[in-house]
PDB file of C-alpha atoms in Angstrom:
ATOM      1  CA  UNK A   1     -52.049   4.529  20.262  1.00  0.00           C
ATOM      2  CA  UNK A   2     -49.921   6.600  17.582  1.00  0.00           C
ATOM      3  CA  UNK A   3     -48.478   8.719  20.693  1.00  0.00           C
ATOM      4  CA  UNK A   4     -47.382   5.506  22.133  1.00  0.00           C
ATOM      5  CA  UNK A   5     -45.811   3.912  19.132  1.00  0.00           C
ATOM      6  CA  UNK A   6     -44.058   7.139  19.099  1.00  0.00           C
ATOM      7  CA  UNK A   7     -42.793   6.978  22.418  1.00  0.00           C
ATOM      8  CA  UNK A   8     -41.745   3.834  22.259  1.00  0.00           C
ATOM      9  CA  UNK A   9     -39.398   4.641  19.013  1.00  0.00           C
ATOM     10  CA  UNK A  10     -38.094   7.324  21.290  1.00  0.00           C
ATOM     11  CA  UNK A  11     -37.407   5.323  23.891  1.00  0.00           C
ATOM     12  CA  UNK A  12     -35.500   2.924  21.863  1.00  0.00           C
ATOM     13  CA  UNK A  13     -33.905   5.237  19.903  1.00  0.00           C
ATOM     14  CA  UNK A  14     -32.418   6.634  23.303  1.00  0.00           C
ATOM     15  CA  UNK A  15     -31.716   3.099  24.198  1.00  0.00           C
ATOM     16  CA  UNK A  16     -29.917   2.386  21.161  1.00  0.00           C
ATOM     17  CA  UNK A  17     -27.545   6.140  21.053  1.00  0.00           C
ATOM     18  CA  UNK A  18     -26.906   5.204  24.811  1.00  0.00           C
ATOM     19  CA  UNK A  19     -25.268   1.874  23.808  1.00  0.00           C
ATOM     20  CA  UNK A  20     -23.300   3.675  21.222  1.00  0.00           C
ATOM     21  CA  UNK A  21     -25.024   1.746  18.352  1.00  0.00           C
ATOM     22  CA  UNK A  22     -25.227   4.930  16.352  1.00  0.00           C
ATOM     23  CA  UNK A  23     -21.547   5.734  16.893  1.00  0.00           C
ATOM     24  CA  UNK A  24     -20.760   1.795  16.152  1.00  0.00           C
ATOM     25  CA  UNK A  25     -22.492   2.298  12.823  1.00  0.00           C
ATOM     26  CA  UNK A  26     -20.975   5.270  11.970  1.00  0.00           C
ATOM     27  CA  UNK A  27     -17.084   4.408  12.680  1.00  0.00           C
ATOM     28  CA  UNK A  28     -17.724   1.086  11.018  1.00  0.00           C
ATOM     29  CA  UNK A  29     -18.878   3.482   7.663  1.00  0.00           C
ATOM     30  CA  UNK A  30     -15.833   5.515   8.083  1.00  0.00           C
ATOM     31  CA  UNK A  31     -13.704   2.115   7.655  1.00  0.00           C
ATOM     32  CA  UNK A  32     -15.507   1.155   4.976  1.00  0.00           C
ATOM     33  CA  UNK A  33     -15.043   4.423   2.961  1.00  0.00           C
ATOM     34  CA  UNK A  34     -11.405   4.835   4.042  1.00  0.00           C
ATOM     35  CA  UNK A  35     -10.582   1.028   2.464  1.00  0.00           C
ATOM     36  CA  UNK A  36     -12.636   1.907  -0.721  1.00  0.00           C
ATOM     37  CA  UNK A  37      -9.967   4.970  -1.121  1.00  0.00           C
ATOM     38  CA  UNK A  38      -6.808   2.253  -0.351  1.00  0.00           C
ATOM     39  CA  UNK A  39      -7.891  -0.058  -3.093  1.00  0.00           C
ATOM     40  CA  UNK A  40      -9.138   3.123  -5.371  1.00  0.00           C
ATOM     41  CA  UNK A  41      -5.142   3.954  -5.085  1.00  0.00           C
ATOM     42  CA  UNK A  42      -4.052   0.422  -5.136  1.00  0.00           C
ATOM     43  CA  UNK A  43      -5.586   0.102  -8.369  1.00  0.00           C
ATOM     44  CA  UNK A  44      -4.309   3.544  -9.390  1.00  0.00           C
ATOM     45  CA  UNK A  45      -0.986   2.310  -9.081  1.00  0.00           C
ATOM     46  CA  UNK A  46      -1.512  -1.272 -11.023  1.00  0.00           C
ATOM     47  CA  UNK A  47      -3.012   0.572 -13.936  1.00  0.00           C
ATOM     48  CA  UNK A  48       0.051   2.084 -14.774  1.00  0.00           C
ATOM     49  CA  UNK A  49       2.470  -1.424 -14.464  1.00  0.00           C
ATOM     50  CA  UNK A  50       1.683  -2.032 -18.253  1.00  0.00           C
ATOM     51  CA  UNK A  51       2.584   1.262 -19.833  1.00  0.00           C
ATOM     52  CA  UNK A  52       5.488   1.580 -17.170  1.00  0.00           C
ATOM     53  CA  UNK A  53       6.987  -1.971 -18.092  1.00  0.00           C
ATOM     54  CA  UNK A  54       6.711  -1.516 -21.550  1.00  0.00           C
ATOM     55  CA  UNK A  55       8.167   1.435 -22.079  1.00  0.00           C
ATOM     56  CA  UNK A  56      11.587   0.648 -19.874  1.00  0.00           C
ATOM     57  CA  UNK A  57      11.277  -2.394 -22.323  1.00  0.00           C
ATOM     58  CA  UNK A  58      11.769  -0.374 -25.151  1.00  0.00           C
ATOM     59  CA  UNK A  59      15.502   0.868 -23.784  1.00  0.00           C
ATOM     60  CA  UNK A  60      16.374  -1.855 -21.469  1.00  0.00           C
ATOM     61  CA  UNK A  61      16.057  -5.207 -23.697  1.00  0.00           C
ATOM     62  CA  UNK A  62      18.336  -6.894 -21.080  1.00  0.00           C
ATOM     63  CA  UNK A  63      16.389  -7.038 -18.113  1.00  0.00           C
ATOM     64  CA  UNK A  64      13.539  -9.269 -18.571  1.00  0.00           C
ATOM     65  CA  UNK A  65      13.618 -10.703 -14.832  1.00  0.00           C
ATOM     66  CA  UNK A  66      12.464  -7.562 -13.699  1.00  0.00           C
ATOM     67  CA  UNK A  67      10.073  -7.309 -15.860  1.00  0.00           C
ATOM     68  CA  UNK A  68       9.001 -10.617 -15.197  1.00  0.00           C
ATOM     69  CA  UNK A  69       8.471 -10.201 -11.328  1.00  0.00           C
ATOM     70  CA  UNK A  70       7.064  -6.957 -11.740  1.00  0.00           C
ATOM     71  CA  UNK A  71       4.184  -8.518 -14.219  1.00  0.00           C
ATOM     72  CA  UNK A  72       3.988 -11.688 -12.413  1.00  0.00           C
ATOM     73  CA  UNK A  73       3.526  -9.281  -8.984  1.00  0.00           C
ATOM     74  CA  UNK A  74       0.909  -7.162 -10.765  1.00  0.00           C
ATOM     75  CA  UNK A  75      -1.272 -10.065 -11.560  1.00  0.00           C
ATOM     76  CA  UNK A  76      -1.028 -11.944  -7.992  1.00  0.00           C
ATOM     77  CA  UNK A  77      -2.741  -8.347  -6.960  1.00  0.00           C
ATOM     78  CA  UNK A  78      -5.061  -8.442  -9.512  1.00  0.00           C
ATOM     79  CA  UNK A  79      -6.054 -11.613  -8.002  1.00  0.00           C
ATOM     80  CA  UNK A  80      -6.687 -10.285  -4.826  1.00  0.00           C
ATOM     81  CA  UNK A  81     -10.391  -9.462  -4.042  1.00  0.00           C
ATOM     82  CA  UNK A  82     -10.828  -7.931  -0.455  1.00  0.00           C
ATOM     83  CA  UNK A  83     -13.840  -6.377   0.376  1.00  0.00           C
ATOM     84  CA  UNK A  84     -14.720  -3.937   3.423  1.00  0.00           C
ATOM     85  CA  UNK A  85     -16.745  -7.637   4.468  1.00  0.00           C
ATOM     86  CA  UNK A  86     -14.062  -9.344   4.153  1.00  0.00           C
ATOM     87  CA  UNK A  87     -11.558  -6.478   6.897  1.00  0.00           C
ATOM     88  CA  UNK A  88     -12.654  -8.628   9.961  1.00  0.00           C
ATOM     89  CA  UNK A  89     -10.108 -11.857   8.293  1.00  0.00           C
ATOM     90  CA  UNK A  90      -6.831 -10.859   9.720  1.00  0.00           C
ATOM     91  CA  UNK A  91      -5.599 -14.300   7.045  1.00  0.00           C
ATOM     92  CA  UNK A  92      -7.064 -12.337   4.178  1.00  0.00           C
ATOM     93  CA  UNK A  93      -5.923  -8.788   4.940  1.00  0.00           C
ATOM     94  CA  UNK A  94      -2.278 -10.171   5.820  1.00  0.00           C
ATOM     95  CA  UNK A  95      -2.498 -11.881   2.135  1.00  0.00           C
ATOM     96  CA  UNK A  96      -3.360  -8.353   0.258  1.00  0.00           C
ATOM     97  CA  UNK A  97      -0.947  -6.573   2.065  1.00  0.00           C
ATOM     98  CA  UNK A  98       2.181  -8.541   1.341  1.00  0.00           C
ATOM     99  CA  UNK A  99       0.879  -9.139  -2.469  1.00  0.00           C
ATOM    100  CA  UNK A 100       0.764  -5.086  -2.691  1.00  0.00           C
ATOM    101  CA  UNK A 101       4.044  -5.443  -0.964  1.00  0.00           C
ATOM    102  CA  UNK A 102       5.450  -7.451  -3.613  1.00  0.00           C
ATOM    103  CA  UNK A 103       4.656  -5.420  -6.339  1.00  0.00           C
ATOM    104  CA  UNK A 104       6.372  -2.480  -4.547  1.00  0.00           C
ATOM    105  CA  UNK A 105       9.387  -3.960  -4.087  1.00  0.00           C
ATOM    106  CA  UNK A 106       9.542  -5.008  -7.633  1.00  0.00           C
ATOM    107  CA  UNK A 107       8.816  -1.393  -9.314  1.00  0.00           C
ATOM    108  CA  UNK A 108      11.572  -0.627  -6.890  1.00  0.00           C
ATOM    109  CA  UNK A 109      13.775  -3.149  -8.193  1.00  0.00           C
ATOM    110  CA  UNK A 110      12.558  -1.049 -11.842  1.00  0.00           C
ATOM    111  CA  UNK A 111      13.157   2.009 -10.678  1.00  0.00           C
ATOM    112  CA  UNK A 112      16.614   0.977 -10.114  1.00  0.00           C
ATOM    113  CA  UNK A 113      17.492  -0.899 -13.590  1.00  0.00           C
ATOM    114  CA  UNK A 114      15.838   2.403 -15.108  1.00  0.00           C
ATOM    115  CA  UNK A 115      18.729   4.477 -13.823  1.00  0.00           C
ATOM    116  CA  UNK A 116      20.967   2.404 -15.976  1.00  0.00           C
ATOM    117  CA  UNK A 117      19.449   4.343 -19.133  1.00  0.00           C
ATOM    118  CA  UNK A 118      20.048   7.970 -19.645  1.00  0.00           C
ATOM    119  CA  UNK A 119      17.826   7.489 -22.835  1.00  0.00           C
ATOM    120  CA  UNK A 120      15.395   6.216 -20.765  1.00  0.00           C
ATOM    121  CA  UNK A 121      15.317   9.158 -18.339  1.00  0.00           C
ATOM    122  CA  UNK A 122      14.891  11.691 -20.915  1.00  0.00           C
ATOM    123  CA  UNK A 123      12.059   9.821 -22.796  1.00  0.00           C
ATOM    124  CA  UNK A 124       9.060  12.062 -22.267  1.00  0.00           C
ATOM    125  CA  UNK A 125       6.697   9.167 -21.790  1.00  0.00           C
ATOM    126  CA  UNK A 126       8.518   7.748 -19.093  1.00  0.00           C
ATOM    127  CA  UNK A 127       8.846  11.421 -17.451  1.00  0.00           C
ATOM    128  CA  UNK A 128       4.701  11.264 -17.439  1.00  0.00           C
ATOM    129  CA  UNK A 129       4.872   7.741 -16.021  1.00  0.00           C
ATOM    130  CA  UNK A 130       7.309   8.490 -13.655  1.00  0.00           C
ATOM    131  CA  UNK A 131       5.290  11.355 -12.108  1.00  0.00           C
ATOM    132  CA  UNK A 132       2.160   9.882 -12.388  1.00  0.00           C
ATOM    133  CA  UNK A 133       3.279   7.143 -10.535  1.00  0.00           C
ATOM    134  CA  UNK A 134       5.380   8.957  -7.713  1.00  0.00           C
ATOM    135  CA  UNK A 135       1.821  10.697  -7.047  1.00  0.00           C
ATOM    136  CA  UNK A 136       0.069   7.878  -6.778  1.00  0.00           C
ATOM    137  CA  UNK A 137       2.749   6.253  -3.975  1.00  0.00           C
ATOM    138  CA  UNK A 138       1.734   9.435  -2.282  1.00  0.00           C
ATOM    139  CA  UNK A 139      -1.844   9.153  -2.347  1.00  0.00           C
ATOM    140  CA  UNK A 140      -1.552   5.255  -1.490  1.00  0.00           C
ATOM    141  CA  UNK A 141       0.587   6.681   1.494  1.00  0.00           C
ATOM    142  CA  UNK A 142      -2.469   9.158   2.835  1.00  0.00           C
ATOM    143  CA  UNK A 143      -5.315   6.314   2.288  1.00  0.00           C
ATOM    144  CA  UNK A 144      -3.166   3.454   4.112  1.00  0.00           C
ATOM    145  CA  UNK A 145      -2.910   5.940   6.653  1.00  0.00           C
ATOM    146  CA  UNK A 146      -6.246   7.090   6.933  1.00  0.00           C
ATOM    147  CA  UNK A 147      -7.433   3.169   6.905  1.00  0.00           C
ATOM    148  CA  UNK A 148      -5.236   2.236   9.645  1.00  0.00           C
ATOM    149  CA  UNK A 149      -6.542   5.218  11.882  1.00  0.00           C
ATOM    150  CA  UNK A 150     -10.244   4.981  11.439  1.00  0.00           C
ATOM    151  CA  UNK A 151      -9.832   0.696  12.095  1.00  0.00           C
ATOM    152  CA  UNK A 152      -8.148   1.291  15.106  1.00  0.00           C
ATOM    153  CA  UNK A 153     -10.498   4.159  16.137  1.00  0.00           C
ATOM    154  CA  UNK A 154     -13.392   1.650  15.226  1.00  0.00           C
ATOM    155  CA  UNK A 155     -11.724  -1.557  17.406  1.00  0.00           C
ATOM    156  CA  UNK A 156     -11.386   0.620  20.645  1.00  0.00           C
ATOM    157  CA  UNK A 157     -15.271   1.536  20.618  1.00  0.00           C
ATOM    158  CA  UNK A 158     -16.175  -1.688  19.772  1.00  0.00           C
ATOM    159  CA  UNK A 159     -14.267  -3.353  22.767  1.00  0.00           C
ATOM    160  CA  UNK A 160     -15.114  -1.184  25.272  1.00  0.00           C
ATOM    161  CA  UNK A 161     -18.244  -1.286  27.482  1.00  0.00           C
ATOM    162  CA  UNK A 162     -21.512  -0.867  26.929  1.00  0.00           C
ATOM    163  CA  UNK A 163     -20.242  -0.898  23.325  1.00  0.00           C
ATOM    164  CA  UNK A 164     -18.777  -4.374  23.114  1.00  0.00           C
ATOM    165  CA  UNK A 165     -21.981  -5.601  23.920  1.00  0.00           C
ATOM    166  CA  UNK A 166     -24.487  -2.928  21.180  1.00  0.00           C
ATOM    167  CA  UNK A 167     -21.493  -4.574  18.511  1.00  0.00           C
ATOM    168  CA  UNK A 168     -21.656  -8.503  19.599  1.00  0.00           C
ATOM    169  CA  UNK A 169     -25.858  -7.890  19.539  1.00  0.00           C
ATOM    170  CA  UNK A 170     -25.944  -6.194  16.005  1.00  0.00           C
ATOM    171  CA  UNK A 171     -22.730  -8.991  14.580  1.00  0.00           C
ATOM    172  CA  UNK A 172     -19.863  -5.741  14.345  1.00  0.00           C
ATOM    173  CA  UNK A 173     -16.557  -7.018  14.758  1.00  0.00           C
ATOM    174  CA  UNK A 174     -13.325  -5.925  15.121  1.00  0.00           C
ATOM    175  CA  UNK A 175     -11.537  -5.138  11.927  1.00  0.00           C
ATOM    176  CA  UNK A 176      -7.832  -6.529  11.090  1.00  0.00           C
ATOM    177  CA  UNK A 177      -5.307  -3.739  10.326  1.00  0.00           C
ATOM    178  CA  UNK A 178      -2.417  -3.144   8.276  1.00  0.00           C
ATOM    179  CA  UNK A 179       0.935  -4.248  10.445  1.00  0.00           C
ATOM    180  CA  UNK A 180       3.881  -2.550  10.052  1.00  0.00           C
ATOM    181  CA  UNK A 181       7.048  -3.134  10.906  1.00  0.00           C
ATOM    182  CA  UNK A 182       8.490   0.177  10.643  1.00  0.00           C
ATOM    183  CA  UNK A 183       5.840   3.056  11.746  1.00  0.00           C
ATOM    184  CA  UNK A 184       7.870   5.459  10.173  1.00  0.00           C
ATOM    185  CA  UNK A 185       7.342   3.552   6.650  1.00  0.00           C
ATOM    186  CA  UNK A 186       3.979   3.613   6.582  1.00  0.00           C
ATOM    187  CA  UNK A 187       4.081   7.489   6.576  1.00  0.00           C
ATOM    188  CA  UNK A 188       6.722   7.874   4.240  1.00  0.00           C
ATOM    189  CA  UNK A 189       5.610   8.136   0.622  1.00  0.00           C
ATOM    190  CA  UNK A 190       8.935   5.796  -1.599  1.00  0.00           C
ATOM    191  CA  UNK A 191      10.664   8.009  -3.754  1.00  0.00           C
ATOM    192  CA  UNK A 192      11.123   8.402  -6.352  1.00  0.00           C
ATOM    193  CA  UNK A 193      13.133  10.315  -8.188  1.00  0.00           C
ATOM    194  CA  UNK A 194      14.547  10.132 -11.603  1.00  0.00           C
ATOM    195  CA  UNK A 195      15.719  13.483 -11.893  1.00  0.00           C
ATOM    196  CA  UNK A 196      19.227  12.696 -10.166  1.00  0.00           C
ATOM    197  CA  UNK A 197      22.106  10.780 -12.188  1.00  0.00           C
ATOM    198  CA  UNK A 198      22.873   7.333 -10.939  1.00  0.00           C
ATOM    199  CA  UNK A 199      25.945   7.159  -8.340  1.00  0.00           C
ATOM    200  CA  UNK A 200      28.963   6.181  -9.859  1.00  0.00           C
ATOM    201  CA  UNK A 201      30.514   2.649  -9.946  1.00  0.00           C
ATOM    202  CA  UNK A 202      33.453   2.154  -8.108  1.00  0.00           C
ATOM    203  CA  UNK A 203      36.666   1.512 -10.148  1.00  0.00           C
ATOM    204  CA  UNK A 204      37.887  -1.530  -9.569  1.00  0.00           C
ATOM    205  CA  UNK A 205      40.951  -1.679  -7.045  1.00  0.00           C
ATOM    206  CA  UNK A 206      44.534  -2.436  -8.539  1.00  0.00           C
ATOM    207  CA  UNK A 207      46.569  -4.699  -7.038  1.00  0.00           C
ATOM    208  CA  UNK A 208      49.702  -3.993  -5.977  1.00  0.00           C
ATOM    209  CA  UNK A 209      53.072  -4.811  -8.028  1.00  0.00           C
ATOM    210  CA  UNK A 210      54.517  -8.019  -7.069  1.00  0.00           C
ATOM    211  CA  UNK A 211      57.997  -7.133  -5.924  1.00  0.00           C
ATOM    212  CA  UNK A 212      60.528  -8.392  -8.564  1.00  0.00           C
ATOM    213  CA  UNK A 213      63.698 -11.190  -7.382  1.00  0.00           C
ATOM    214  CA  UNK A 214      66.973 -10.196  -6.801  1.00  0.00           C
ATOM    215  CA  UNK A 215      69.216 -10.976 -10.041  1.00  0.00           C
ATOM    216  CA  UNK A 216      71.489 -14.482  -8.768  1.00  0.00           C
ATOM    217  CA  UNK A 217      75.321 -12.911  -8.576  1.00  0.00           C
TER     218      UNK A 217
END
């Protein structure tokens, strides 16, 4: 009796490796553990929006619509509570994206009044900031990256045969993924850069002299 219990768990386990269940489980894992790292970053990154914001404040008292969207941004993604469950709503995944897109676009829009301040530049506070945060942008960068391979490595088992059926027996679906727009953005890091003075403004354009009338004889 023991021999054939044991057989039978043999059999099934062969059964089961055959269908690709183990390699299911396994990809599925490695999408799970690649999103942990994207939100481990994200989070990175939103941790430093206070001390970042408040110290441009301290030079740049005029700008307090940036700092506005970029605090208003940092709380929409602090909002946003996406799980590795939650990956197989392409709604919910869409959502998270563009809120971490929003954010981005308003440190650039910071990174841009902060070139305005020389003061600013050479504060070493902001210097820490600065490179704290351009190595977190790169890090973000490598675990987007890493997510968007492993989920698309994951949907091709899982639609394929015999695996499509080992995933719709055992409830794994496919994942939603990151879209891009630009491939070439998603594997670019932003820059950022502080160490280069901002580009000059153009002086304004004179007109030219009116041409004077001819004295009456």
């Amino acid at each position: 009796m023991r021999y054939l219990m044991l057989a039978c768990v043999l059999v099934a386990s062969s059964l089961l490796s055959g269908c690709g269940y183990n390699a299911i489980q396994s990809k599925d894992e490695g999408v799970k553990a690649a999103w942990s790292e994207v939100l481990n970053q994200y989070q990175r990154r939103a941790d430093l929006v206070p001390n970042l914001v408040n110290t441009v404040k301290g030079y740049a008292t005029h700008e307090e619509e940036v700092f506005t969207k970029v605090t208003e941004a940092r709380a929409k993604v602090g909002q946003m509570n996406l799980t590795a469950d939650d990956l197989t709503d392409e709604n919910k995944v869409k959502a998270f994206q563009q809120a971490q897109g929003e954010l981005s676009s308003a440190l650039s829009r910071l990174m841009v009044v902060s070139e305005n301040y020389p003061q600013l530049k050479a504060d070493g506070l902001f210097q820490n900031l600065q490179a704290q945060l351009e190595g977190t942008e790169n890090r973000v960068t490598v675990a987007r990256n890493r997510f968007i391979q492993s989920t698309q490595d994951y949907n091709t088992f899982v639609r394929q045969f015999p695996q499509n059926l080992t995933a719709m027996m055992f409830g794994y679906k496919a994942k939603a993924n990151f879209s891009v727009e630009n491939e070439k953005q998603i594997s670019t890091a932003p820059t950022v850069d502080f160490s280069k003075p901002a580009p000059p403004q153009p002086a304004p354009q004179q007109q030219p002299a009116q041409p004077q009338p001819e004295p009456a004889h």
